[in-house]
PDB file of C-alpha atoms in Angstrom:
ATOM      1  CA  MET A  21     -27.548 -55.779  78.966  1.00  0.00           C
ATOM      2  CA  ASN A  22     -25.988 -52.442  78.053  1.00  0.00           C
ATOM      3  CA  GLU A  23     -22.534 -51.760  76.653  1.00  0.00           C
ATOM      4  CA  ARG A  24     -21.153 -50.626  80.027  1.00  0.00           C
ATOM      5  CA  THR A  25     -21.712 -53.973  81.736  1.00  0.00           C
ATOM      6  CA  ARG A  26     -20.093 -55.910  78.901  1.00  0.00           C
ATOM      7  CA  ILE A  27     -16.675 -54.361  79.493  1.00  0.00           C
ATOM      8  CA  SER A  28     -14.561 -56.533  81.766  1.00  0.00           C
ATOM      9  CA  ASP A  29     -12.374 -55.003  84.461  1.00  0.00           C
ATOM     10  CA  ASN A  30      -9.311 -56.245  82.564  1.00  0.00           C
ATOM     11  CA  GLU A  31     -10.475 -54.435  79.423  1.00  0.00           C
ATOM     12  CA  LYS A  32     -11.153 -51.301  81.478  1.00  0.00           C
ATOM     13  CA  TRP A  33      -7.688 -51.518  82.992  1.00  0.00           C
ATOM     14  CA  GLN A  34      -6.124 -51.821  79.527  1.00  0.00           C
ATOM     15  CA  ALA A  35      -8.094 -48.725  78.471  1.00  0.00           C
ATOM     16  CA  VAL A  36      -6.686 -46.833  81.480  1.00  0.00           C
ATOM     17  CA  ILE A  37      -3.107 -47.935  80.748  1.00  0.00           C
ATOM     18  CA  ASN A  38      -3.473 -46.919  77.081  1.00  0.00           C
ATOM     19  CA  CYS A  39      -5.346 -43.652  77.816  1.00  0.00           C
ATOM     20  CA  ALA A  40      -8.028 -44.861  75.397  1.00  0.00           C
ATOM     21  CA  ARG A  41     -10.289 -41.937  74.498  1.00  0.00           C
ATOM     22  CA  ASN A  42     -12.898 -44.230  72.886  1.00  0.00           C
ATOM     23  CA  TYR A  43     -13.817 -45.541  76.376  1.00  0.00           C
ATOM     24  CA  ASP A  44     -14.365 -42.089  77.886  1.00  0.00           C
ATOM     25  CA  SER A  45     -18.152 -42.113  78.201  1.00  0.00           C
ATOM     26  CA  LEU A  46     -18.350 -45.821  79.007  1.00  0.00           C
ATOM     27  CA  PHE A  47     -16.759 -45.811  82.466  1.00  0.00           C
ATOM     28  CA  PHE A  48     -14.653 -43.827  84.941  1.00  0.00           C
ATOM     29  CA  TYR A  49     -11.997 -44.944  87.356  1.00  0.00           C
ATOM     30  CA  GLY A  50     -11.156 -43.761  90.844  1.00  0.00           C
ATOM     31  CA  VAL A  51      -7.823 -43.975  92.620  1.00  0.00           C
ATOM     32  CA  LYS A  52      -8.361 -44.945  96.261  1.00  0.00           C
ATOM     33  CA  THR A  53      -5.092 -43.435  97.514  1.00  0.00           C
ATOM     34  CA  THR A  54      -5.790 -39.963  96.086  1.00  0.00           C
ATOM     35  CA  GLY A  55      -9.589 -39.882  96.241  1.00  0.00           C
ATOM     36  CA  ILE A  56      -9.684 -38.645  92.639  1.00  0.00           C
ATOM     37  CA  PHE A  57     -11.592 -40.084  89.682  1.00  0.00           C
ATOM     38  CA  CYS A  58     -10.695 -39.783  86.005  1.00  0.00           C
ATOM     39  CA  ARG A  59     -11.711 -40.584  82.451  1.00  0.00           C
ATOM     40  CA  PRO A  60      -9.938 -43.556  80.847  1.00  0.00           C
ATOM     41  CA  SER A  61      -8.100 -41.135  78.523  1.00  0.00           C
ATOM     42  CA  CYS A  62      -6.584 -39.082  81.366  1.00  0.00           C
ATOM     43  CA  LYS A  63      -2.890 -38.415  80.819  1.00  0.00           C
ATOM     44  CA  SER A  64      -2.109 -38.440  84.550  1.00  0.00           C
ATOM     45  CA  LYS A  65       0.391 -40.972  85.861  1.00  0.00           C
ATOM     46  CA  THR A  66      -0.937 -44.529  85.615  1.00  0.00           C
ATOM     47  CA  PRO A  67      -2.043 -45.640  89.092  1.00  0.00           C
ATOM     48  CA  ILE A  68      -1.266 -48.977  90.728  1.00  0.00           C
ATOM     49  CA  ARG A  69      -3.938 -51.481  89.663  1.00  0.00           C
ATOM     50  CA  GLY A  70      -4.790 -52.430  93.250  1.00  0.00           C
ATOM     51  CA  ASN A  71      -5.686 -48.809  94.046  1.00  0.00           C
ATOM     52  CA  VAL A  72      -8.201 -48.497  91.197  1.00  0.00           C
ATOM     53  CA  ILE A  73     -11.972 -48.852  91.366  1.00  0.00           C
ATOM     54  CA  PHE A  74     -14.251 -48.560  88.308  1.00  0.00           C
ATOM     55  CA  PHE A  75     -17.530 -46.625  88.054  1.00  0.00           C
ATOM     56  CA  ASN A  76     -20.257 -46.647  85.407  1.00  0.00           C
ATOM     57  CA  ASN A  77     -20.729 -42.883  85.658  1.00  0.00           C
ATOM     58  CA  ALA A  78     -19.340 -39.748  87.291  1.00  0.00           C
ATOM     59  CA  ALA A  79     -22.279 -39.489  89.698  1.00  0.00           C
ATOM     60  CA  ASN A  80     -21.393 -42.870  91.233  1.00  0.00           C
ATOM     61  CA  ALA A  81     -17.774 -41.802  91.678  1.00  0.00           C
ATOM     62  CA  ILE A  82     -18.827 -38.565  93.388  1.00  0.00           C
ATOM     63  CA  ALA A  83     -21.344 -40.438  95.569  1.00  0.00           C
ATOM     64  CA  SER A  84     -18.493 -42.736  96.646  1.00  0.00           C
ATOM     65  CA  GLY A  85     -16.510 -39.720  97.849  1.00  0.00           C
ATOM     66  CA  PHE A  86     -14.162 -39.220  94.902  1.00  0.00           C
ATOM     67  CA  ARG A  87     -13.257 -35.765  93.554  1.00  0.00           C
ATOM     68  CA  PRO A  88     -13.040 -35.068  89.807  1.00  0.00           C
ATOM     69  CA  CYS A  89      -9.539 -34.868  88.338  1.00  0.00           C
ATOM     70  CA  LYS A  90      -8.539 -31.316  87.410  1.00  0.00           C
ATOM     71  CA  ARG A  91      -6.662 -32.558  84.372  1.00  0.00           C
ATOM     72  CA  CYS A  92      -9.345 -34.558  82.531  1.00  0.00           C
ATOM     73  CA  CYS A  93     -12.455 -32.985  84.173  1.00  0.00           C
ATOM     74  CA  PRO A  94     -14.571 -36.168  84.266  1.00  0.00           C
ATOM     75  CA  ASP A  95     -17.481 -34.264  85.820  1.00  0.00           C
ATOM     76  CA  LYS A  96     -17.983 -32.261  82.610  1.00  0.00           C
ATOM     77  CA  ILE A  97     -20.208 -33.762  79.943  1.00  0.00           C
ATOM     78  CA  ILE A  98     -18.161 -32.357  77.082  1.00  0.00           C
ATOM     79  CA  PHE A  99     -14.471 -31.969  77.689  1.00  0.00           C
ATOM     80  CA  LYS A 100     -12.071 -30.663  75.106  1.00  0.00           C
ATOM     81  CA  PRO A 101      -8.583 -30.669  76.606  1.00  0.00           C
ATOM     82  CA  GLU A 102      -7.246 -28.345  73.903  1.00  0.00           C
ATOM     83  CA  LEU A 103      -9.730 -25.641  74.875  1.00  0.00           C
ATOM     84  CA  GLU A 104      -8.856 -26.065  78.557  1.00  0.00           C
ATOM     85  CA  ILE A 105      -5.172 -25.561  77.709  1.00  0.00           C
ATOM     86  CA  ILE A 106      -5.997 -22.409  75.715  1.00  0.00           C
ATOM     87  CA  LYS A 107      -8.215 -21.049  78.502  1.00  0.00           C
ATOM     88  CA  LYS A 108      -5.545 -21.650  81.141  1.00  0.00           C
ATOM     89  CA  ALA A 109      -2.853 -20.126  78.908  1.00  0.00           C
ATOM     90  CA  LYS A 110      -5.001 -17.019  78.375  1.00  0.00           C
ATOM     91  CA  ASP A 111      -5.547 -16.736  82.133  1.00  0.00           C
ATOM     92  CA  ILE A 112      -1.795 -16.922  82.718  1.00  0.00           C
ATOM     93  CA  PHE A 113      -1.107 -14.343  79.984  1.00  0.00           C
ATOM     94  CA  HIS A 114      -3.727 -11.922  81.340  1.00  0.00           C
ATOM     95  CA  THR A 115      -2.280 -12.077  84.845  1.00  0.00           C
ATOM     96  CA  THR A 116       1.398 -11.929  83.820  1.00  0.00           C
ATOM     97  CA  TYR A 117       1.356  -9.703  80.697  1.00  0.00           C
ATOM     98  CA  ASN A 118       3.499  -7.093  82.471  1.00  0.00           C
ATOM     99  CA  LYS A 119       6.289  -9.563  83.247  1.00  0.00           C
ATOM    100  CA  GLN A 120       8.890 -11.200  81.023  1.00  0.00           C
ATOM    101  CA  VAL A 121       7.305 -13.918  78.894  1.00  0.00           C
ATOM    102  CA  ASN A 122       8.674 -17.406  79.526  1.00  0.00           C
ATOM    103  CA  LEU A 123       6.818 -19.832  77.277  1.00  0.00           C
ATOM    104  CA  GLN A 124       8.822 -22.756  78.622  1.00  0.00           C
ATOM    105  CA  TYR A 125       7.488 -22.044  82.122  1.00  0.00           C
ATOM    106  CA  VAL A 126       3.923 -21.586  80.833  1.00  0.00           C
ATOM    107  CA  SER A 127       4.036 -24.779  78.773  1.00  0.00           C
ATOM    108  CA  ARG A 128       5.334 -26.727  81.800  1.00  0.00           C
ATOM    109  CA  GLN A 129       2.483 -25.316  83.902  1.00  0.00           C
ATOM    110  CA  LEU A 130       0.031 -26.588  81.295  1.00  0.00           C
ATOM    111  CA  GLY A 131       1.707 -29.969  80.826  1.00  0.00           C
ATOM    112  CA  VAL A 132       2.466 -29.534  77.114  1.00  0.00           C
ATOM    113  CA  SER A 133       5.538 -28.780  75.012  1.00  0.00           C
ATOM    114  CA  ILE A 134       6.239 -25.237  73.826  1.00  0.00           C
ATOM    115  CA  ASN A 135       5.653 -26.261  70.207  1.00  0.00           C
ATOM    116  CA  HIS A 136       2.316 -27.874  71.079  1.00  0.00           C
ATOM    117  CA  LEU A 137       1.244 -24.780  73.035  1.00  0.00           C
ATOM    118  CA  ILE A 138       2.114 -22.480  70.120  1.00  0.00           C
ATOM    119  CA  LYS A 139       0.344 -24.752  67.613  1.00  0.00           C
ATOM    120  CA  LEU A 140      -2.832 -25.068  69.733  1.00  0.00           C
ATOM    121  CA  PHE A 141      -2.901 -21.371  70.549  1.00  0.00           C
ATOM    122  CA  LYS A 142      -2.517 -20.327  66.912  1.00  0.00           C
ATOM    123  CA  GLN A 143      -5.113 -22.894  65.833  1.00  0.00           C
ATOM    124  CA  HIS A 144      -7.754 -21.657  68.303  1.00  0.00           C
ATOM    125  CA  THR A 145      -7.031 -17.904  68.524  1.00  0.00           C
ATOM    126  CA  ASP A 146      -5.292 -16.979  65.235  1.00  0.00           C
ATOM    127  CA  PHE A 147      -2.462 -15.534  67.367  1.00  0.00           C
ATOM    128  CA  THR A 148       0.796 -16.983  68.596  1.00  0.00           C
ATOM    129  CA  PRO A 149       1.190 -16.659  72.378  1.00  0.00           C
ATOM    130  CA  ILE A 150       3.676 -13.799  71.885  1.00  0.00           C
ATOM    131  CA  GLN A 151       1.262 -11.940  69.568  1.00  0.00           C
ATOM    132  CA  TYR A 152      -1.539 -12.464  72.090  1.00  0.00           C
ATOM    133  CA  ILE A 153       0.542 -11.088  74.959  1.00  0.00           C
ATOM    134  CA  SER A 154       1.542  -8.119  72.801  1.00  0.00           C
ATOM    135  CA  LYS A 155      -2.145  -7.446  72.102  1.00  0.00           C
ATOM    136  CA  ILE A 156      -2.940  -7.556  75.842  1.00  0.00           C
ATOM    137  CA  ARG A 157      -0.071  -5.152  76.533  1.00  0.00           C
ATOM    138  CA  VAL A 158      -1.149  -2.682  73.851  1.00  0.00           C
ATOM    139  CA  ASP A 159      -4.794  -2.819  75.008  1.00  0.00           C
ATOM    140  CA  LYS A 160      -3.674  -2.091  78.580  1.00  0.00           C
ATOM    141  CA  ALA A 161      -1.377   0.689  77.338  1.00  0.00           C
ATOM    142  CA  LYS A 162      -4.319   2.249  75.468  1.00  0.00           C
ATOM    143  CA  GLU A 163      -6.319   2.313  78.715  1.00  0.00           C
ATOM    144  CA  LEU A 164      -3.443   3.988  80.564  1.00  0.00           C
ATOM    145  CA  LEU A 165      -2.784   6.476  77.750  1.00  0.00           C
ATOM    146  CA  LYS A 166      -6.432   7.599  77.862  1.00  0.00           C
ATOM    147  CA  GLN A 167      -5.944   8.601  81.503  1.00  0.00           C
ATOM    148  CA  GLY A 168      -3.318  11.111  80.387  1.00  0.00           C
ATOM    149  CA  ASP A 169      -1.550  11.508  83.740  1.00  0.00           C
ATOM    150  CA  ILE A 170       1.068   8.762  83.332  1.00  0.00           C
ATOM    151  CA  SER A 171       4.202   9.209  81.219  1.00  0.00           C
ATOM    152  CA  ILE A 172       4.670   7.048  78.146  1.00  0.00           C
ATOM    153  CA  LEU A 173       7.864   5.603  79.614  1.00  0.00           C
ATOM    154  CA  GLU A 174       6.024   4.542  82.795  1.00  0.00           C
ATOM    155  CA  ILE A 175       3.251   2.997  80.695  1.00  0.00           C
ATOM    156  CA  ALA A 176       5.783   1.079  78.601  1.00  0.00           C
ATOM    157  CA  TYR A 177       7.375  -0.450  81.706  1.00  0.00           C
ATOM    158  CA  ALA A 178       4.021  -1.006  83.455  1.00  0.00           C
ATOM    159  CA  THR A 179       2.780  -3.034  80.505  1.00  0.00           C
ATOM    160  CA  GLY A 180       5.830  -5.291  80.330  1.00  0.00           C
ATOM    161  CA  TYR A 181       7.994  -3.641  77.688  1.00  0.00           C
ATOM    162  CA  LYS A 182      11.703  -3.503  78.462  1.00  0.00           C
ATOM    163  CA  SER A 183      12.462  -0.671  76.034  1.00  0.00           C
ATOM    164  CA  LEU A 184      10.618   2.385  74.830  1.00  0.00           C
ATOM    165  CA  SER A 185      11.511   1.679  71.195  1.00  0.00           C
ATOM    166  CA  ASN A 186       9.965  -1.805  71.358  1.00  0.00           C
ATOM    167  CA  PHE A 187       6.854  -0.330  72.981  1.00  0.00           C
ATOM    168  CA  TYR A 188       6.529   2.298  70.224  1.00  0.00           C
ATOM    169  CA  LYS A 189       7.015  -0.324  67.499  1.00  0.00           C
ATOM    170  CA  CYS A 190       4.437  -2.777  68.911  1.00  0.00           C
ATOM    171  CA  PHE A 191       1.949  -0.009  69.639  1.00  0.00           C
ATOM    172  CA  LYS A 192       2.208   1.497  66.159  1.00  0.00           C
ATOM    173  CA  ASP A 193       2.092  -1.933  64.469  1.00  0.00           C
ATOM    174  CA  GLN A 194      -1.195  -2.734  66.218  1.00  0.00           C
ATOM    175  CA  THR A 195      -2.936   0.644  66.249  1.00  0.00           C
ATOM    176  CA  GLY A 196      -1.409   2.569  63.361  1.00  0.00           C
ATOM    177  CA  TYR A 197      -0.520   5.404  65.762  1.00  0.00           C
ATOM    178  CA  THR A 198       2.394   6.179  68.038  1.00  0.00           C
ATOM    179  CA  PRO A 199       1.685   6.192  71.779  1.00  0.00           C
ATOM    180  CA  SER A 200       2.210   9.992  71.767  1.00  0.00           C
ATOM    181  CA  GLU A 201      -0.420  10.500  69.054  1.00  0.00           C
ATOM    182  CA  TYR A 202      -2.831   8.201  70.876  1.00  0.00           C
ATOM    183  CA  LYS A 203      -2.254   9.969  74.208  1.00  0.00           C
ATOM    184  CA  LYS A 204      -2.840  13.419  72.677  1.00  0.00           C
ATOM    185  CA  SER A 205      -6.133  12.274  71.203  1.00  0.00           C
ATOM    186  CA  ARG A 206      -7.169  10.599  74.514  1.00  0.00           C
ATOM    187  CA  GLY A 207      -8.056   7.467  72.578  1.00  0.00           C
ATOM    188  CA  GLU A 208     -10.332   9.238  70.095  1.00  0.00           C
ATOM    189  CA  LEU A 209      -8.333   7.926  67.115  1.00  0.00           C
TER     190      LEU A 209
END
């Protein structure tokens, strides 16, 4: 008899209620009303007990017509939620770098607090989210400056800066050159 069959449904249910990570590879649970299956450690809202069915593995859940949860990714063998948060944050930053940064909005989208987002991001990238966005903006500005046909003011606004002085400061801090010097050299610096 293997370890999976020795876990009672009551014990499994307690693991679900407590979001117990130590049960993650031992079983999965599906929610009949949503058609989604999760790991025991999933931080999604606790379902009603009567709507829950337990599975020994992800393949059985999929075969029964359940979809994997997008939050805990039970279909992945190795799942590191911190890395998923960082990846999603980077995706958001790369698509919205030219807009005003609202970390509260981003953290809500990712289901974490602002402080947790900043801590995780710094831990995994060596940048704060604001530093990372600034790097994206300067990299994009460098591309546009190499083209030579767009004014520095237009580039500053196109890359999300609200003032030319802030653009100059961030650009020089990261590259060691002013945008004008970089533009004249066509990126040869």
